[in-house]
Amino acid sequence: MAKQKLADYIAKRKFDATPEPAPAPLAARNGPLLFVIQQHAARRLHYDLRLECDGVLKSWAVPKGPSLDPSEKRLAAQTEDHPFDYASFEGVIPAGQYGAGEMIVWDCGVYSPDEGGTWFHERDEAERRVREGLEKGKLGFLLRGEKVKGSFALVRMSDRKNWLLIKHKDRFAAKTDLTALDRSVLSNATLNDVKGVPLKRLAAERLVPFGEAEKMPTALSP
Ligand code: MN
């Protein structure tokens, strides 16, 4: 299923020429859904917002990056689904290749749809709600990242390709310019020094908690 969804991703890339990951079989995942925001110095600098759903990363290119200010609606152009493993990719896409330029993992963490509740620990229900929201063109979700926190909405515009990324009013709403923070949450590199970062990557699943949730014991022995 994921393979079919990644046909566009595969068609745009030559995996012997780019260090980006080729789609690989994905072990069954559990735990909360992952999100990542990569900063990408392609022809034009932008931020790639990616939300894990159904084994792939649903993706949007956000030219100005996310804003914590609810009055700042940020354009988010939907792009092709990316493989899950892309979440930990940072490095340099060589000149001449699709998306050529430097990329860092600017932020990552867990997320949940958040209309009427949150489902951080009910993955199936979370994915069902994300799928439903994206189909109808309106998804509310809560990000728990290192830089970006709080409730957002993605709202599809009538052209069906462009969306708006909007901060909801909550305790994380602020006028602070998040994009002033310019370092990778994985390597501490900026786009300028990512060329010197070794290509050995963390597995994407290591970015967020995973494994079966276990109940706290009701009694602890000394
Ligand atoms: Mn990009």
PDB file of N, CA and C and ligand atoms in Angstrom, residues 40 46 48 50 103, ligand 1:
ATOM      1  N   HIS A  40      14.692  23.396   4.262  1.00  0.00           N
ATOM      2  CA  HIS A  40      15.215  22.920   2.993  1.00  0.00           C
ATOM      3  C   HIS A  40      15.592  24.117   2.111  1.00  0.00           C
ATOM      4  N   HIS A  46      12.472  26.818   2.156  1.00  0.00           N
ATOM      5  CA  HIS A  46      11.141  26.528   2.697  1.00  0.00           C
ATOM      6  C   HIS A  46      11.250  25.514   3.826  1.00  0.00           C
ATOM      7  N   ASP A  48       9.507  21.907   5.177  1.00  0.00           N
ATOM      8  CA  ASP A  48       8.641  20.799   4.786  1.00  0.00           C
ATOM      9  C   ASP A  48       7.998  20.200   6.032  1.00  0.00           C
ATOM     10  N   ARG A  50       5.783  17.404   7.635  1.00  0.00           N
ATOM     11  CA  ARG A  50       5.406  16.027   7.298  1.00  0.00           C
ATOM     12  C   ARG A  50       4.707  15.376   8.487  1.00  0.00           C
ATOM     13  N   MET A 103      19.425  20.301   3.587  1.00  0.00           N
ATOM     14  CA  MET A 103      18.225  20.047   4.387  1.00  0.00           C
ATOM     15  C   MET A 103      18.624  19.653   5.809  1.00  0.00           C
TER      16      MET A 103
HETATM   17 MN    MN B   1      11.353  20.566   0.284  1.00  0.00          MN
END
